[in-house]
Short mmCIF file of C-alpha atoms in Angstrom, two decimals:
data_model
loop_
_atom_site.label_atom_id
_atom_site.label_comp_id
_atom_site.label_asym_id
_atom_site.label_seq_id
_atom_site.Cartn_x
_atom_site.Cartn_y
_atom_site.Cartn_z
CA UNK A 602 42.02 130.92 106.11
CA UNK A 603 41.72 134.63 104.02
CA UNK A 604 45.10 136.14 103.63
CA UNK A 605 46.17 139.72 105.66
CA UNK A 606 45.12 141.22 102.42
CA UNK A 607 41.49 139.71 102.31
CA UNK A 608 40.38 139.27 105.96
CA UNK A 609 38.76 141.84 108.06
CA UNK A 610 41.57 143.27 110.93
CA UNK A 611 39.93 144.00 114.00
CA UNK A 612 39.22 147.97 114.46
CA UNK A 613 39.92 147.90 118.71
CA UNK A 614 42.27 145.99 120.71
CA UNK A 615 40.76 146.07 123.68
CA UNK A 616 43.55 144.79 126.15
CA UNK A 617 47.06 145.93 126.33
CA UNK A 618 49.87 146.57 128.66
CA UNK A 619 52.36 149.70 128.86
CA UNK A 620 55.07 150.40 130.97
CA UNK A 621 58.76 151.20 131.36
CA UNK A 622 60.77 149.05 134.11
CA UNK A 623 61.57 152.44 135.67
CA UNK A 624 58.16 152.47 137.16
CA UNK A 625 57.21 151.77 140.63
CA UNK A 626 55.94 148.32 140.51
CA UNK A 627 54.41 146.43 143.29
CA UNK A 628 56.76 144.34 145.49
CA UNK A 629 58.20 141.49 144.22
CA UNK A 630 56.85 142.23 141.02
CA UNK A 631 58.48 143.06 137.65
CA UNK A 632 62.21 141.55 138.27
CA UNK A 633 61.02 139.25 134.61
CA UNK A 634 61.19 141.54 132.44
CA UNK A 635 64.08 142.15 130.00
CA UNK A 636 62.80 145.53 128.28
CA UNK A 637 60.63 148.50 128.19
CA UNK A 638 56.77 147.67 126.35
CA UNK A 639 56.32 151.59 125.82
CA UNK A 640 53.48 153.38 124.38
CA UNK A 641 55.25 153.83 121.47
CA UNK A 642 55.67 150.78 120.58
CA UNK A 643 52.41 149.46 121.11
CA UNK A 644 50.91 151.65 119.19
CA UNK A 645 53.72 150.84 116.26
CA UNK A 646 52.46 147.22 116.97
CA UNK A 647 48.61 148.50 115.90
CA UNK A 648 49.66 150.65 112.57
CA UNK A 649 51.74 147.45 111.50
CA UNK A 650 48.82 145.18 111.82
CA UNK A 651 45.87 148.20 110.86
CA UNK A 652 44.04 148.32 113.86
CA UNK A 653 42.89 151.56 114.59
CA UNK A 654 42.12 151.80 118.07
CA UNK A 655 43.72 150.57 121.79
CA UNK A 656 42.65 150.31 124.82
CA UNK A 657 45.59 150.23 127.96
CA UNK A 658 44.49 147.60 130.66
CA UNK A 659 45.47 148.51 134.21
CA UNK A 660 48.32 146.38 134.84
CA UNK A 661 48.44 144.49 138.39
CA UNK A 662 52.09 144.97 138.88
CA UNK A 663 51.87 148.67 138.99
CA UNK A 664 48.95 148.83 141.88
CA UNK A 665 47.24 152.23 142.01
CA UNK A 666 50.04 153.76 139.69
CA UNK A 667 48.03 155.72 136.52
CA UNK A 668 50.49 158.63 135.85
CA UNK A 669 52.72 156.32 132.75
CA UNK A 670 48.77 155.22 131.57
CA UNK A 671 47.50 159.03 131.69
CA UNK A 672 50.83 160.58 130.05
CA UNK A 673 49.50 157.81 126.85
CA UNK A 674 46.33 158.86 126.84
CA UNK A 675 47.52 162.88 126.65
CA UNK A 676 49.58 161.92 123.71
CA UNK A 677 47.38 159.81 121.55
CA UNK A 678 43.51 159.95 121.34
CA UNK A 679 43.28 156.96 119.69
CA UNK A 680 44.18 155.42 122.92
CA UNK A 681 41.97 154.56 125.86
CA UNK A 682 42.26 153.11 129.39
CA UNK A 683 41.80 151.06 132.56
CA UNK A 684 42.93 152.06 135.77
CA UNK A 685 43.22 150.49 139.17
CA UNK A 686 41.78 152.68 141.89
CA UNK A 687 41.33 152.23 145.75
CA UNK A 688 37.48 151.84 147.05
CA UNK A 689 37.89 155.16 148.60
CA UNK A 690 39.05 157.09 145.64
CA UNK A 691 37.37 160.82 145.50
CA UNK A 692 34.99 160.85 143.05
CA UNK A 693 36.57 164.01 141.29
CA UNK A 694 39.41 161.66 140.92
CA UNK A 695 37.27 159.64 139.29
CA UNK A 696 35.88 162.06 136.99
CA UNK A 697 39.27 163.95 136.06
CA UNK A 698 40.35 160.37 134.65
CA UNK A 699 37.21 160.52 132.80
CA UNK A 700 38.16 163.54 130.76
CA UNK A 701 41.32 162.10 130.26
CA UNK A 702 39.97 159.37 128.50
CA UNK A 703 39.70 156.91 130.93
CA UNK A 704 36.60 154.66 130.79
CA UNK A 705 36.51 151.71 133.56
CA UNK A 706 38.72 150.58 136.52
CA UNK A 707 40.38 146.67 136.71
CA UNK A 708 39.54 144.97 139.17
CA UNK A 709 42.74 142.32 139.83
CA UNK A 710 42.62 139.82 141.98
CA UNK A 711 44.54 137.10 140.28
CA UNK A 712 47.60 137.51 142.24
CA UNK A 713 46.23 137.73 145.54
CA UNK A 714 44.88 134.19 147.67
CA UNK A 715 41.91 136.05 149.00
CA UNK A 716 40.21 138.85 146.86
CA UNK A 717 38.29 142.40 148.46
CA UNK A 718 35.19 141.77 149.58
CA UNK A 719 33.40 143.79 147.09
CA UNK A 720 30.23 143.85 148.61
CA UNK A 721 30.58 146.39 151.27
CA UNK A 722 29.52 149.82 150.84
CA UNK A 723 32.53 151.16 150.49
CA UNK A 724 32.67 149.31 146.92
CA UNK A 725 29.08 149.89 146.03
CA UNK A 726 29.76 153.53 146.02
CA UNK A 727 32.14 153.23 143.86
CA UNK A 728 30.23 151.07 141.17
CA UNK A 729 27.43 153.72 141.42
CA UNK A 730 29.97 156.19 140.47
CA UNK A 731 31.35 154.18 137.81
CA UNK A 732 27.84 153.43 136.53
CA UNK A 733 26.86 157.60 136.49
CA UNK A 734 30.30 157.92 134.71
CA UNK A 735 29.63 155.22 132.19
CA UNK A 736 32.39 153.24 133.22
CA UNK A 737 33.01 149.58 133.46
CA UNK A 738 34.53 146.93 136.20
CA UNK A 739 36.78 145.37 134.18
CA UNK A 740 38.04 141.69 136.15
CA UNK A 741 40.41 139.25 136.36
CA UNK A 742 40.87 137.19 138.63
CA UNK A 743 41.59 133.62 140.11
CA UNK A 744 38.95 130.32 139.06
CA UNK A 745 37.57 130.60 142.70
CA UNK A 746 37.56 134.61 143.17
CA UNK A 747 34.87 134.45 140.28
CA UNK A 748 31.91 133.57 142.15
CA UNK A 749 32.10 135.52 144.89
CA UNK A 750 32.73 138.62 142.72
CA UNK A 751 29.99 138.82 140.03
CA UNK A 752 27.86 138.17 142.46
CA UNK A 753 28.77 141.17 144.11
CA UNK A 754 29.19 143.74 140.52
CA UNK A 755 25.57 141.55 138.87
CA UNK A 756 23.80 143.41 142.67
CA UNK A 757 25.47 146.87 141.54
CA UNK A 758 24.32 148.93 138.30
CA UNK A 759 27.76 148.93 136.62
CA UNK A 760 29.08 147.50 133.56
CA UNK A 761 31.52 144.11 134.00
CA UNK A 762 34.25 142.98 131.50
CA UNK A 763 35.12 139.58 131.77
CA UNK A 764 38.67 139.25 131.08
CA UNK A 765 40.37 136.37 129.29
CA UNK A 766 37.68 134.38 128.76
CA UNK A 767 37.09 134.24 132.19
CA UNK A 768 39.95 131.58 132.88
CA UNK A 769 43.13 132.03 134.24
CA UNK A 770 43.74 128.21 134.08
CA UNK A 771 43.22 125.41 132.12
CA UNK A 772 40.10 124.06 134.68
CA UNK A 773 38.01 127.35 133.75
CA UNK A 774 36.24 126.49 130.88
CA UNK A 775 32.85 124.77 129.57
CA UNK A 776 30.68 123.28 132.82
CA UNK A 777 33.66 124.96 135.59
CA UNK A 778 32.18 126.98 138.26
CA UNK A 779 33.36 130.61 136.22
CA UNK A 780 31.93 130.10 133.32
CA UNK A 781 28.41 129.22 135.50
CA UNK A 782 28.90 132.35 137.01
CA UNK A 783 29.76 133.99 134.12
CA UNK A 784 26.20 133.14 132.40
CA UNK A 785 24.51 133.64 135.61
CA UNK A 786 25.86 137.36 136.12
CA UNK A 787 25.10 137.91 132.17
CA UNK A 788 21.31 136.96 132.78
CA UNK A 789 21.13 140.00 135.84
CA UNK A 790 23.26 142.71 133.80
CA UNK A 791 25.42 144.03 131.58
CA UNK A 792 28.44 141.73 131.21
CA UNK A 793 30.45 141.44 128.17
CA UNK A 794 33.57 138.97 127.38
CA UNK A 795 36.70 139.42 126.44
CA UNK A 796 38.55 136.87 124.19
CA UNK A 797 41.84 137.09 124.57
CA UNK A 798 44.88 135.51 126.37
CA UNK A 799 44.49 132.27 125.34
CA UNK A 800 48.46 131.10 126.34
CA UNK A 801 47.11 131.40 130.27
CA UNK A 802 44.56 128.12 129.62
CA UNK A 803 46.55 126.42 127.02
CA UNK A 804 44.94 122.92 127.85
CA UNK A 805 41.27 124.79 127.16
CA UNK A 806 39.82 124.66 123.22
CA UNK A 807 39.21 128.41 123.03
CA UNK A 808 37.35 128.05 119.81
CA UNK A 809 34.73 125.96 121.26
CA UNK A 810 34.45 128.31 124.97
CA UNK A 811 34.32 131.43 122.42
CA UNK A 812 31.51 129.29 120.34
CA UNK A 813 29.60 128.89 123.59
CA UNK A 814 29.72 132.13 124.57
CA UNK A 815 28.81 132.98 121.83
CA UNK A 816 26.01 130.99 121.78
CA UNK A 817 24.72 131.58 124.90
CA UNK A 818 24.88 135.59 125.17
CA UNK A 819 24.98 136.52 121.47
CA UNK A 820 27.44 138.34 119.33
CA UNK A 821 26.94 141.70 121.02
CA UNK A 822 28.50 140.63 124.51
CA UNK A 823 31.96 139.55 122.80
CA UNK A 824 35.05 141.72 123.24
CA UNK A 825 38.17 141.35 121.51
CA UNK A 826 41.94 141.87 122.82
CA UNK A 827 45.50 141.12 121.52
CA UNK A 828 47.14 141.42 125.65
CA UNK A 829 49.55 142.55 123.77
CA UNK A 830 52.90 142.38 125.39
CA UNK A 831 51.77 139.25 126.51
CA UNK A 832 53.17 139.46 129.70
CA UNK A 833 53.52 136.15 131.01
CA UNK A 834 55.61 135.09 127.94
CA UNK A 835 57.89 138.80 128.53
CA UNK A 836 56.79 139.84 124.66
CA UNK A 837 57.42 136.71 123.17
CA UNK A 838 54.46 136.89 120.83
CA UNK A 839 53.51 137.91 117.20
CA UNK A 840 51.25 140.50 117.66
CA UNK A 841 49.54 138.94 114.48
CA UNK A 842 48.96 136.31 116.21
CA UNK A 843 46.42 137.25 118.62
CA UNK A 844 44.51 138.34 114.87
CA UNK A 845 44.75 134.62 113.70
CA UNK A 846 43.16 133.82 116.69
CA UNK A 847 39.95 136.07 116.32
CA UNK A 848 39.58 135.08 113.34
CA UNK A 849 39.75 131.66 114.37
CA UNK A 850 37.44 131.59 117.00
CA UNK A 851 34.71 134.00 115.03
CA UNK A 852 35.10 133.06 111.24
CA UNK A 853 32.22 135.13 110.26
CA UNK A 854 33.54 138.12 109.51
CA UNK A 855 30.34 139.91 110.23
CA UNK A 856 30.29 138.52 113.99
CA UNK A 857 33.51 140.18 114.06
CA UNK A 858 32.65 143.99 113.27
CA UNK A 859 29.67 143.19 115.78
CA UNK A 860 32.60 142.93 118.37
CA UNK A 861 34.06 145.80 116.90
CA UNK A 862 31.14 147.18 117.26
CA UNK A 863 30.32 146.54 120.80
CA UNK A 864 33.98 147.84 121.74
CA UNK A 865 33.30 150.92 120.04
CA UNK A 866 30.64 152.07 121.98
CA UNK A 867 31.55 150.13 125.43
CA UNK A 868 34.83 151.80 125.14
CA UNK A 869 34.02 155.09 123.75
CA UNK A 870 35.73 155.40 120.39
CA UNK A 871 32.95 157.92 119.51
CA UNK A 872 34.06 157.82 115.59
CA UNK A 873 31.00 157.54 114.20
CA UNK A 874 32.91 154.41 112.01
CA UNK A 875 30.44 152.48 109.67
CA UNK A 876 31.51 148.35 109.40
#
C-alpha cells in the first residue's frame, strides 16, 4: 500500500457527526456517549489527516434540531451540511439553510420499524423544493425501508445519496433486495453512493460491493465519507482509518479524485480545485 506521504488523501469527507451531549436529543437516545464530538475537533481530525473539506450529516438522535449544525457552518466555510426537516417545513426555511450552507436534508429511518410514507404530496413538495434548491435526499435507513423509499425519491426530480453503502447489516450487500433497488433507482435518476461505515456490515466484503458499484454505475456516482465519530463504536476509531479504507476499496488513485470530484460539485465546495 503507498505510504501517508505518497498516496492521494481524499479532498471531502462527506459524512460526519457533531454534537455536544448538552443538546436536546431524541428520547431514549444519546445516554452512550462518554464525551462531546465538537466541531472543533472534527475539523482538527481533517487538518491532521489533510483533507480539506467536511460535510456534517444530520444526526438521527437530534430529530429536527439544526441550530449546533448551523452555529458550524457560521464558523467555518470549509464546512457543509445535512439537516433533518419535517415534510411541512416553510420553504423560506428551506432556503435560509441554503445560504447558510446547507445543501440536502437526511432522510433517517433506520431507527424507526415503519418509515414515512414518502410518497404523499406532502413529501413531493418538498423534493421539488429540494430539487429547485439543488439539494439532495440524503438516506439511511433499515434493509427493508429501502425499497419502498427510492421508489418513492427515483418518481421525484431530486438528488438521492445512498448512505453507507446502502447496508445497515451484514444481509445488504451483492444480490439483497437494497442493492436491487439501489441499481434500479440509479437507472431512473440521479443517485450517488456513499462508501463509508463499513463497521455497521462487518460480515459484508466492502471491497468487492464498492467494486460492483463501481462497476455497475461508474466512477462518477461514488461518494466518499470517514462517519467520523463513528458513532456506534462512541469514537473508538482512527480517523485514518476510514482513509485506508478508500484507498482500499478504489486503488486507482485517479478513481479517487473522480469521487472527489463528484463531492465537490454534489456538495458545493465551489473551489474551482484542479485534481
Amino acid at each position: 500500500m503507498a505510504t501517508e506521504q505518497t498516496r492521494y488523501v481524499p479532498l471531502v469527507d462527506t459524512h460526519a457527526h457533531v454534537f455536544r451531549r448538552d443538546l436536546p436529543f431524541l428520547p431514549g437516545a444519546g445516554q452512550g456517549f462518554t464525551r462531546d464530538f465538537e466541531t472543533r475537533d472534527y475539523v482538527a481530525q481533517l487538518d491532521a489527516a489533510g483533507v480539506r473539506y467536511g460535510v456534517i450529516a444530520a444526526a438521527s438522535f437530534l430529530g429536527t434540531h439544526s441550530a449546533y449544525t448551523l452555529q458550524a457552518l457560521a464558523q467555518y466555510d470549509r464546512l457543509r451540511a445535512t439537516v433533518i426537516v419535517d415534510p411541512d417545513v416553510r420553504e423560506e426555511t428551506l432556503r435560509e439553510y441554503d445560504r447558510s450552507g446547507v445543501v440536502g436534508i437526511r432522510l433517517a429511518t433506520g431507527n424507526l420499524s415503519v418509515p414515512p410514507d414518502i410518497s404523499t404530496s406532502q413529501y413531493q413538495r418538498l423534493f421539488e423544493i429540494l430539487a429547485d434548491l439543488g439539494w439532495h435526499v440524503h438516506v439511511y435507513g433499515q434493509r427493508e425501508h429501502w425499497p419502498m423509499l427510492l421508489r418513492a425519491l427515483s418518481d421525484s426530480p431530486v438528488n438521492v445519496v445512498v448512505d453507507h453503502f446502502g447496508a445497515r447489516d451484514s444481509q445488504s450487500g451483492v444480490g439483497s433486495e437494497p442493492y436491487a433497488a439501489i441499481l434500479a433507482a440509479a437507472e431512473k435518476g440521479k443517485v450517488w453512493v456513499k462508501l463509508s461505515g463499513p463497521y455497521l456490515s462487518q460480515d459484508l466484503d466492502h471491497r468487492h460491493l464498492a467494486h460492483c458499484f463501481l462497476k455497475e454505475l461508474g466512477p462518477e456516482r461514488l461518494l466518499w465519507g470517514s462517519d467520523w465519530p463513528f458513532v456506534k463504536l462512541n469514537g473508538a476509531l482512527a480517523y485514518s482509518r476510514t482513509i485506508d479504507w478508500i484507498c482500499e476499496w478504489m486503488p486507482d488513485e485517479e478513481i479517487r479524485k473522480q469521487i472527489d470530484r463528484n463531492a465537490l460539485d454534489l456538495y458545493r465546495f465551489n473551489t474551482g480545485a484542479s485534481l
